[in-house]
């Protein structure tokens, strides 16, 4: 399979994936997340951030094309970013900016529930 954007050969099982990230409302968090994708050489298809006035939580949605292994690797690396509190993966995302962040009907993985990464 050949990626439309990079014209490079991709493995089978590559699909659009959205990471729904919640983090502490700090100024440097967005820059750290974008830098992580850059360092891992992952092309961002879409990026959406909500920073509500007076809220202590920052909501970020990042859409990429990746396979299952790439998703797991990216999720593990996102948890290493300072101030990230939870990461949820939405596989097979058709709409780039579909659902609202306030939709809590699906479970999220929280750093509190995860064992430390060594």
XYZ file of C-alpha atoms in Angstrom:
118
model
C 0.000 0.000 0.000
C 1.375 3.453 -0.872
C 0.659 6.463 1.352
C -1.107 9.258 -0.541
C 0.837 12.000 1.175
C 4.383 10.660 1.387
C 4.320 8.317 -1.621
C 6.157 5.749 0.510
C 5.408 2.063 0.841
C 3.290 1.357 3.919
C 2.502 -1.949 5.576
C -0.976 -3.401 5.450
C -3.259 -2.447 8.286
C -2.503 1.276 8.086
C -5.556 3.347 8.971
C -6.488 6.784 10.227
C -6.149 6.965 14.003
C -7.074 9.778 16.387
C -5.428 10.203 19.774
C -7.647 12.029 22.276
C -5.264 13.469 24.850
C -6.115 15.117 28.147
C -3.428 17.038 29.960
C -2.896 19.654 32.622
C -3.602 23.156 31.335
C 0.009 24.259 30.853
C 1.446 26.370 28.058
C 4.222 23.971 26.979
C 2.108 20.810 26.605
C 1.044 21.374 22.972
C 4.616 22.102 21.904
C 5.891 18.957 23.643
C 3.282 16.768 21.943
C 3.956 18.190 18.468
C 7.712 17.820 19.026
C 7.196 14.154 19.993
C 5.437 13.427 16.687
C 8.186 15.301 14.826
C 10.986 13.371 16.549
C 9.293 10.057 15.794
C 8.856 11.163 12.158
C 5.068 10.780 12.272
C 3.076 13.054 9.965
C 0.127 14.758 11.673
C -3.014 14.746 9.502
C -5.040 16.967 11.844
C -4.563 18.677 15.195
C -7.280 20.226 17.333
C -6.917 21.740 20.798
C -9.424 23.129 23.276
C -8.210 25.223 26.167
C -11.249 26.334 28.134
C -10.960 29.434 30.258
C -10.714 28.590 33.949
C -10.373 24.843 33.298
C -7.447 22.869 34.617
C -7.683 20.374 31.747
C -6.408 20.750 28.189
C -7.995 18.613 25.423
C -6.008 17.747 22.286
C -6.971 15.550 19.304
C -4.211 14.398 16.955
C -5.040 12.394 13.816
C -2.384 10.337 12.011
C -2.144 7.311 9.724
C -0.617 4.311 11.510
C -0.815 0.565 11.998
C -1.592 -1.147 15.322
C 2.049 -1.370 16.379
C 2.597 2.313 15.609
C -0.473 3.241 17.670
C 0.776 1.339 20.690
C 4.235 2.889 20.389
C 2.787 6.386 20.072
C 0.441 5.883 23.034
C 3.352 4.764 25.237
C 5.391 7.798 24.175
C 2.488 10.204 24.769
C 2.228 9.004 28.382
C 5.868 10.036 28.839
C 5.063 13.667 27.993
C 4.978 15.785 31.146
C 1.437 16.832 32.179
C -0.415 14.254 29.990
C -3.022 12.570 32.192
C -4.878 10.315 29.733
C -4.750 9.083 26.141
C -7.620 7.464 24.233
C -7.226 5.915 20.783
C -10.011 6.067 18.208
C -9.286 3.606 15.380
C -10.666 3.967 11.884
C -11.601 7.602 12.345
C -13.475 8.751 9.251
C -14.082 12.310 10.330
C -10.944 14.207 11.230
C -12.643 16.351 13.868
C -15.752 14.344 14.677
C -16.881 14.028 18.281
C -16.876 16.522 21.095
C -14.349 16.179 23.907
C -17.143 16.174 26.449
C -18.380 12.777 25.197
C -17.303 10.515 28.059
C -19.274 7.467 26.900
C -16.104 5.608 25.930
C -13.466 4.572 28.428
C -10.107 6.296 28.527
C -6.762 4.960 29.620
C -5.512 6.993 32.531
C -1.949 7.324 33.747
C -3.222 6.477 37.239
C -4.376 3.070 35.956
C -1.115 2.307 34.131
C 1.976 0.749 35.681
C 5.105 2.904 35.340
C 6.991 2.547 32.056
C 10.547 1.340 32.544
